[in-house]
Coordinates of C-alpha atoms in Angstrom, one line a residue:
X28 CA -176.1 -137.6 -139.8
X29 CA -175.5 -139.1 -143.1
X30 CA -174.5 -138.0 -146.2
X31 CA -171.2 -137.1 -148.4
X32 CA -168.2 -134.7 -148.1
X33 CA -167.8 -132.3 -151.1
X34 CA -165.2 -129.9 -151.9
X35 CA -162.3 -131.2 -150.5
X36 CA -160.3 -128.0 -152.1
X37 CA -157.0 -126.8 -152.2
X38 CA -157.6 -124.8 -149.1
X39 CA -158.1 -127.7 -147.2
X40 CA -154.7 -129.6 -147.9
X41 CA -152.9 -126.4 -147.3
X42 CA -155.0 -126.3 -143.9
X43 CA -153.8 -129.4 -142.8
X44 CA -150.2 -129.2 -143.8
X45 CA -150.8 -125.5 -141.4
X46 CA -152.0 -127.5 -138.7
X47 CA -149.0 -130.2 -139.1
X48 CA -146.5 -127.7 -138.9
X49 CA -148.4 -125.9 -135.7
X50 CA -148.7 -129.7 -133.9
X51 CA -145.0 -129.6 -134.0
X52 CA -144.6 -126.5 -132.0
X53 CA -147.8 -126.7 -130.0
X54 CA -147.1 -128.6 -126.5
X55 CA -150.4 -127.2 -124.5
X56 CA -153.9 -126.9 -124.9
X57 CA -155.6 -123.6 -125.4
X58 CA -158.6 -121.3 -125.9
X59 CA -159.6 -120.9 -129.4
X60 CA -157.0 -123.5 -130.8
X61 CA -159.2 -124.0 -133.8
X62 CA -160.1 -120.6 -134.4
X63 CA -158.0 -120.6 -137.6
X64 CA -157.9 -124.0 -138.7
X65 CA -161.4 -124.9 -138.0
X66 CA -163.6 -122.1 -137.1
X67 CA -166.9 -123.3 -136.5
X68 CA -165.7 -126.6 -134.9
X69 CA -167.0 -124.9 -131.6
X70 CA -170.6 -124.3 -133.3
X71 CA -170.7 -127.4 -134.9
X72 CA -170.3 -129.7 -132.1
X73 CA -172.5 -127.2 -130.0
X74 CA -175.0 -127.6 -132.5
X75 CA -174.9 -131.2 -132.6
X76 CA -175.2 -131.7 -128.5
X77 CA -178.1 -129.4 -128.6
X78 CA -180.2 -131.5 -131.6
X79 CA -179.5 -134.6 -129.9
X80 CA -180.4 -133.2 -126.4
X81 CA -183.7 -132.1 -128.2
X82 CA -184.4 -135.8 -128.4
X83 CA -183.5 -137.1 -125.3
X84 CA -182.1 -134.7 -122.9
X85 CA -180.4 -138.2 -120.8
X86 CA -177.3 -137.5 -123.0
X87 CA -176.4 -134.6 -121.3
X88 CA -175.4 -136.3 -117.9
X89 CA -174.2 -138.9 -120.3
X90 CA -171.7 -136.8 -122.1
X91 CA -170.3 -135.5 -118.8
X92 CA -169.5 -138.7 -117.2
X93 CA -168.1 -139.7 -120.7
X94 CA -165.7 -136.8 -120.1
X95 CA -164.8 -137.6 -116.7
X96 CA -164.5 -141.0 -117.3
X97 CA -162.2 -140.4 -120.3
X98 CA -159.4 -138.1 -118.2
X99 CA -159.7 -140.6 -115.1
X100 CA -158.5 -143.5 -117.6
X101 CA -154.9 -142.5 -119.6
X102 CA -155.8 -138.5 -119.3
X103 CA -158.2 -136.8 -121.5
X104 CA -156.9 -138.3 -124.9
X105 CA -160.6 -140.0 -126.1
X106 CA -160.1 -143.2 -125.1
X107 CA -163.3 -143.9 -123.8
X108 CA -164.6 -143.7 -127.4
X109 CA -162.6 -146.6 -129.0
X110 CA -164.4 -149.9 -129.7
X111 CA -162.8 -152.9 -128.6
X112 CA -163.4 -156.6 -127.0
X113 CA -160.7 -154.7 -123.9
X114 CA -161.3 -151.2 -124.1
X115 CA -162.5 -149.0 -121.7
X116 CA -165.8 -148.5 -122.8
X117 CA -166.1 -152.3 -121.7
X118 CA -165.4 -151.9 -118.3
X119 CA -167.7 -152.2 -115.3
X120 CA -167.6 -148.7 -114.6
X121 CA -168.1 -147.5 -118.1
X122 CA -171.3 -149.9 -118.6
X123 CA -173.7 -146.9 -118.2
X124 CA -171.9 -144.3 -120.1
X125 CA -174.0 -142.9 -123.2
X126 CA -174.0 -140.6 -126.0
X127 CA -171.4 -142.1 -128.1
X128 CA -173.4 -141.4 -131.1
X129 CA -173.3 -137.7 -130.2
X130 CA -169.7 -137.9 -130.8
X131 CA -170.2 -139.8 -133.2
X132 CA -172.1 -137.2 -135.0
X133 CA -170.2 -134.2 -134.1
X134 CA -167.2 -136.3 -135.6
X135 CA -168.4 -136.9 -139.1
X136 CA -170.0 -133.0 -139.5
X137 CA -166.3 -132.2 -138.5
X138 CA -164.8 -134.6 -140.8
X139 CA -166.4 -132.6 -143.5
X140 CA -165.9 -129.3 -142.3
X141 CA -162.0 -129.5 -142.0
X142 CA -161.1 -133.6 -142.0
X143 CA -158.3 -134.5 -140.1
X144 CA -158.4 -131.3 -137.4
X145 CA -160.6 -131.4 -134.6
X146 CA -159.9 -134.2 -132.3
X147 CA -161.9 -136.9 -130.8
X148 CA -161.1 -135.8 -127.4
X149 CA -161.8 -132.1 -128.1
X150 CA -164.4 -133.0 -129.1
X151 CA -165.7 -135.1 -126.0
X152 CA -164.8 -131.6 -124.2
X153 CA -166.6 -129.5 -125.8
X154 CA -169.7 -131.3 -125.6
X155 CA -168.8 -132.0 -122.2
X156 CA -169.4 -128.1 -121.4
X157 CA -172.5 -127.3 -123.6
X158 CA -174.5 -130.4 -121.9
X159 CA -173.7 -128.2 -118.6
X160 CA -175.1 -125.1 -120.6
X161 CA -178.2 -127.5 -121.7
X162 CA -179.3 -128.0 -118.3
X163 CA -179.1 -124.9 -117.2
X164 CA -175.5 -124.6 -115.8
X165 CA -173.4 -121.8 -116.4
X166 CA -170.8 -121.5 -119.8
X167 CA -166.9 -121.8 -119.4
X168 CA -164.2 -121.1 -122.1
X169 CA -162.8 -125.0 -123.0
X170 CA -159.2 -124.6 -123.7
X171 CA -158.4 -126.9 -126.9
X172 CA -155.4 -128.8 -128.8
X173 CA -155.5 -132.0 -127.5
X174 CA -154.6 -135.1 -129.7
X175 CA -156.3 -138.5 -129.3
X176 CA -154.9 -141.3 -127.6
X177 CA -154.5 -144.9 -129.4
X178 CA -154.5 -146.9 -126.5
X179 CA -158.1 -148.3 -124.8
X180 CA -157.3 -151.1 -121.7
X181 CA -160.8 -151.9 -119.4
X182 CA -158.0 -153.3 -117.1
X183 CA -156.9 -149.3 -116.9
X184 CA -159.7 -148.3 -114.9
X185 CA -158.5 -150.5 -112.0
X186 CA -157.6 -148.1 -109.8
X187 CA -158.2 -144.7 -111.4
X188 CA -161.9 -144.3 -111.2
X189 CA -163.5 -143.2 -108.2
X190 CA -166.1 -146.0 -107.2
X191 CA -169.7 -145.4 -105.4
X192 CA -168.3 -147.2 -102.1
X193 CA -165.0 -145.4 -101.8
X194 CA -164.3 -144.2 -99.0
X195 CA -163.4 -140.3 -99.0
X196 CA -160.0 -140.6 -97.9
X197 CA -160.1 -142.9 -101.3
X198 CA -161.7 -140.3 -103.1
X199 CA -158.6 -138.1 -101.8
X200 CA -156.3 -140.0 -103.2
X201 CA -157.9 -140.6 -106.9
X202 CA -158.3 -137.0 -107.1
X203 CA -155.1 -136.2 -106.3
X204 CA -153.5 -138.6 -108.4
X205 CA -154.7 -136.3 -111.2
X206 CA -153.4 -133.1 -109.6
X207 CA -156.9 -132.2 -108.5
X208 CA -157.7 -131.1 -104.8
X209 CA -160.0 -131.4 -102.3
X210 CA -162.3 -128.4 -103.7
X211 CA -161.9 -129.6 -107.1
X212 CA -163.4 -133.2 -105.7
X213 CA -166.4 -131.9 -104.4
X214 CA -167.3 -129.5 -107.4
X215 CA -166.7 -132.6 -109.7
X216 CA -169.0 -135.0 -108.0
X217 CA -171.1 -131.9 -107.8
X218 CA -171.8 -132.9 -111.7
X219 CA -174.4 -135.6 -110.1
X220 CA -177.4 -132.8 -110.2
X221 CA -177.8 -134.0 -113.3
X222 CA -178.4 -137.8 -114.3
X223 CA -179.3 -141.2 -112.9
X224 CA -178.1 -144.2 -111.9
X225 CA -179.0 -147.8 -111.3
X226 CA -181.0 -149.4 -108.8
X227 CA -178.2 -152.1 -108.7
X228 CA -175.7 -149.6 -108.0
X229 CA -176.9 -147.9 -104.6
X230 CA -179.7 -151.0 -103.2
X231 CA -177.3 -152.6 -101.0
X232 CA -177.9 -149.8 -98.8
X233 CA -181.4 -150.3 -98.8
X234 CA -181.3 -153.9 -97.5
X235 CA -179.6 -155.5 -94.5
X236 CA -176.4 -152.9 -95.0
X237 CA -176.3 -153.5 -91.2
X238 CA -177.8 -156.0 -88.7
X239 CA -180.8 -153.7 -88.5
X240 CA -181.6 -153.0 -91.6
X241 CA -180.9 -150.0 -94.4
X242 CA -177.8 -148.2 -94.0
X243 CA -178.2 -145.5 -91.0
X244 CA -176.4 -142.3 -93.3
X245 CA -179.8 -142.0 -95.4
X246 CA -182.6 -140.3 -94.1
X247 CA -185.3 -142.7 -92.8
X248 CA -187.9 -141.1 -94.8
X249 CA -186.1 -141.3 -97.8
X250 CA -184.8 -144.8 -97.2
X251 CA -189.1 -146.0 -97.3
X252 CA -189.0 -143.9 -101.1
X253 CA -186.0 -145.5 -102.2
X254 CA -187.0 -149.1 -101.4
X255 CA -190.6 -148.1 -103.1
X256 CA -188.3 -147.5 -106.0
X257 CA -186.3 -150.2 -106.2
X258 CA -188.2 -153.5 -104.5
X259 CA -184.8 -156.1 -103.4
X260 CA -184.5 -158.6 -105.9
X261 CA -186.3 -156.8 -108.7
X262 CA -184.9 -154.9 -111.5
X263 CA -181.5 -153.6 -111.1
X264 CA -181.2 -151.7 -114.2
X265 CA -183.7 -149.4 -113.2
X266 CA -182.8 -145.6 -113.2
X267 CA -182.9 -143.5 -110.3
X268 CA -182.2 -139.8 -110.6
X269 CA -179.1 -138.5 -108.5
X270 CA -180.8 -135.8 -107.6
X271 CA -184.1 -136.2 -106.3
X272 CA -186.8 -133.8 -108.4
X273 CA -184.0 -132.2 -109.8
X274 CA -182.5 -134.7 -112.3
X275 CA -182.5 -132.4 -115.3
X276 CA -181.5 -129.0 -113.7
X277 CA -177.6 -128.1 -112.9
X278 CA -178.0 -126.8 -109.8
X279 CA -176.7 -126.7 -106.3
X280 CA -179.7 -129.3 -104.8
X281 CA -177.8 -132.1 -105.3
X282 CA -175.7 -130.5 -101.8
X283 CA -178.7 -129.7 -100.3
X284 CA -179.6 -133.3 -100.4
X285 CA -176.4 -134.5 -99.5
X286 CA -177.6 -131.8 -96.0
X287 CA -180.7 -134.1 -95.6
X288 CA -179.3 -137.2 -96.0
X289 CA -180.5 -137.8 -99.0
X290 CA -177.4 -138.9 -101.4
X291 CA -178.0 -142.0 -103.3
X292 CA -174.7 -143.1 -103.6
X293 CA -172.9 -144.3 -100.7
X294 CA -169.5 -141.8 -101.7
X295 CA -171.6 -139.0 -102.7
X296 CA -173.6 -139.3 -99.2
X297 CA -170.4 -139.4 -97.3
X298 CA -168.8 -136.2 -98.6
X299 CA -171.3 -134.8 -95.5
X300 CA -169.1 -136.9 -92.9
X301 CA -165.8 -135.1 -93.9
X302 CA -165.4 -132.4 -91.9
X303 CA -163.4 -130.2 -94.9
X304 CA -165.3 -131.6 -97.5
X305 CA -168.5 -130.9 -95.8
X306 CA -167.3 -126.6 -95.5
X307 CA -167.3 -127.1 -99.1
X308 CA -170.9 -128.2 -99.4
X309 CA -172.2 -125.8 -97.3
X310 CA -170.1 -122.8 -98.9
X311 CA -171.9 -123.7 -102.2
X312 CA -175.3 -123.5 -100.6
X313 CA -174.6 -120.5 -98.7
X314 CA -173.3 -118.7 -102.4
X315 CA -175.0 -115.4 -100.7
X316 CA -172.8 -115.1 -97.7
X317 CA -169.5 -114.0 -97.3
X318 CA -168.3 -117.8 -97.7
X319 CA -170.2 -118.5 -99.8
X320 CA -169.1 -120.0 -103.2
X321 CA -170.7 -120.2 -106.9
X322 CA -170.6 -123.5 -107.5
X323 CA -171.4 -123.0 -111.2
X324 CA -168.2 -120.5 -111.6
X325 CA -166.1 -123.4 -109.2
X326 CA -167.5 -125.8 -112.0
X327 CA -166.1 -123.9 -114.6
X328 CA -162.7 -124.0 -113.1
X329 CA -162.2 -127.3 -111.8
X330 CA -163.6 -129.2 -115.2
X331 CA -160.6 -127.3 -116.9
X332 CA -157.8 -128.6 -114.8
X333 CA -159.4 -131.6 -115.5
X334 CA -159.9 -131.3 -118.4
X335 CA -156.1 -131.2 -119.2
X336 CA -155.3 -134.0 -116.9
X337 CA -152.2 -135.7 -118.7
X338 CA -153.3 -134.7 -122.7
X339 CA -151.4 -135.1 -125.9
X340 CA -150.7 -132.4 -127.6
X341 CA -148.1 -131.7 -130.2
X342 CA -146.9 -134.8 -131.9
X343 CA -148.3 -137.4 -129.5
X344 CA -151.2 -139.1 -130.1
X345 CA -153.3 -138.9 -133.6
X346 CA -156.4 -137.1 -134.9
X347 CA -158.7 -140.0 -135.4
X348 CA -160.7 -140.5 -138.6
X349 CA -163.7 -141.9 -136.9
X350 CA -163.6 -141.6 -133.1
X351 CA -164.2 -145.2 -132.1
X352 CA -161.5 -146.5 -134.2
X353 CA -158.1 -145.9 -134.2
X354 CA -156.3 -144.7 -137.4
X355 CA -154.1 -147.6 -139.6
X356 CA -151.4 -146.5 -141.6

């Protein structure tokens, strides 16, 4: 969007100095943090997602991974968002990340709304959820107050994000590192029923993965698809969707996939081999049975723990200006 602020009243400066006094006594995040010092920050960046996703609906996967990429990195503190030769954004596993602008956009309507309230990070959230409610996933409440971060190192996601090829004891690890379980795992990587990734990414296990040929996890039958897809040697940067014929759809065939052997990255594919991790799986398709679990209300839940994986709130941190630069003063 483009365009001016106007009105920059009274009532704004005495909002602000409201919300500095309530920084110093807030220390956690919470539901409806801006319902008095920026009402329709909720609407607004709701609003945004949704015009944006009329254009092209790719930025709704995008926006999720930007969140989970963002609280993997230095907690959920909008990092991901700050340009940089170095910062995160530049980092291998940040290289297919999109909607930036989205924020971008949200940002600036915000800016004008109430400037200098709303946070980039809250604001990563937010969108975060109502991509989910775009493609037809189920709503959660997003607990708010966090502050943004003015630190962005590419050499800070050594380490901390989960890779395609890691192993699931890895996967274990990462997660836990974050003070998320093995249930919250699952649901998370869950969140690849909707999007794509790159031929580059996942053809290794197309092509001489072993001495005899594509790697023996994947369905034969799919393995003759996937090389029609992506020919060895071609284009790389070709997307493929995550979830076969159901790329734009939150849903639970991404695990039913993962059931036929069908996962297209190597980590997602081997969540069937685990023998807890794969009662999770089937829980989610069996939703109608006493075991049975709603993955969209498990969603819900586990993208709010992580969602508050190590935030500033309170004093720490800053409420960026624009979100891919960090405030000088």
């Amino acid at each position: 969007m483009e365009g001016n602020c106007f009105n920059q009243t009274v009532f704004l400066f005495t909002l602000l100095l409201a919300i500095a006094a309530s920084s110093v006594r807030g220390h956690s995040t919470r539901v409806g943090f801006y319902s008095s010092t920026c009402p329709r920050a909720e609407s607004i960046v709701k609003s945004t997602v949704k015009s944006h996703f009329k254009l092209d609906p790719t930025i709704a996967p995008g926006l999720l991974r930007m969140h989970f990429h963002d609280c993997f990195v230095r907690g959920c503190d909008a990092s991901i968002l700050i340009d940089g030769p170095n910062a995160e954004k530049t980092a291998p596993a940040s290289q297919f990340l999109k909607g930036y602008k989205v924020i971008d956009d949200a940002k600036f309507q915000l800016e004008c709304e109430c400037p200098g309230v709303v946070s980039c990070a809250d604001i990563l959230a937010l969108a975060a959820r109502d991509s989910v409610v775009l493609t037809k996933g189920t709503s959660w409440a997003v607990p708010t107050g966090r502050r943004d971060g003015t630190v962005s190192k590419a050499s800070d996601t050594d380490g901390n994000m989960p890779g395609f090829q890691d192993t699931v004891d890895v996967l274990k690890q990462k997660f836990a590192a974050k003070g998320l379980n093995t249930r919250d795992l699952v649901t998370l990587v869950g969140a690849h029923t909707i999007g794509t990734t790159a031929c580059e990414v996942f053809s290794y296990r197309l092509y001489n993965f072993t001495s005899t040929g594509a790697d023996p996890s994947i369905n034969p039958a799919f393995v003759s698809h996937l090389q029609a897809l992506c020919p060895q040697n071609r284009d790389g940067s070709r997307q493929i969707a995550l979830d076969t014929g159901s790329a734009d759809r939150f849903d639970t065939s991404f695990f039913a996939k993962l059931r036929e052997g069908k996962g297209i990255l190597e980590s997602d594919q081997r969540l069937w081999t685990d023998v807890l991790i794969k009662t999770f799986v089937q829980r989610f398709l069996e939703v109608r049975g006493s075991l049975g679990l709603s993955f969209n209300v498990e969603f819900g839940k586990s993208m709010v723990k992580m969602s508050n994986i190590e935030v500033k709130t309170g004093t720490m941190g800053e409420i960026r200006k624009v979100c891919s630069k960090v405030n000088e003063y």
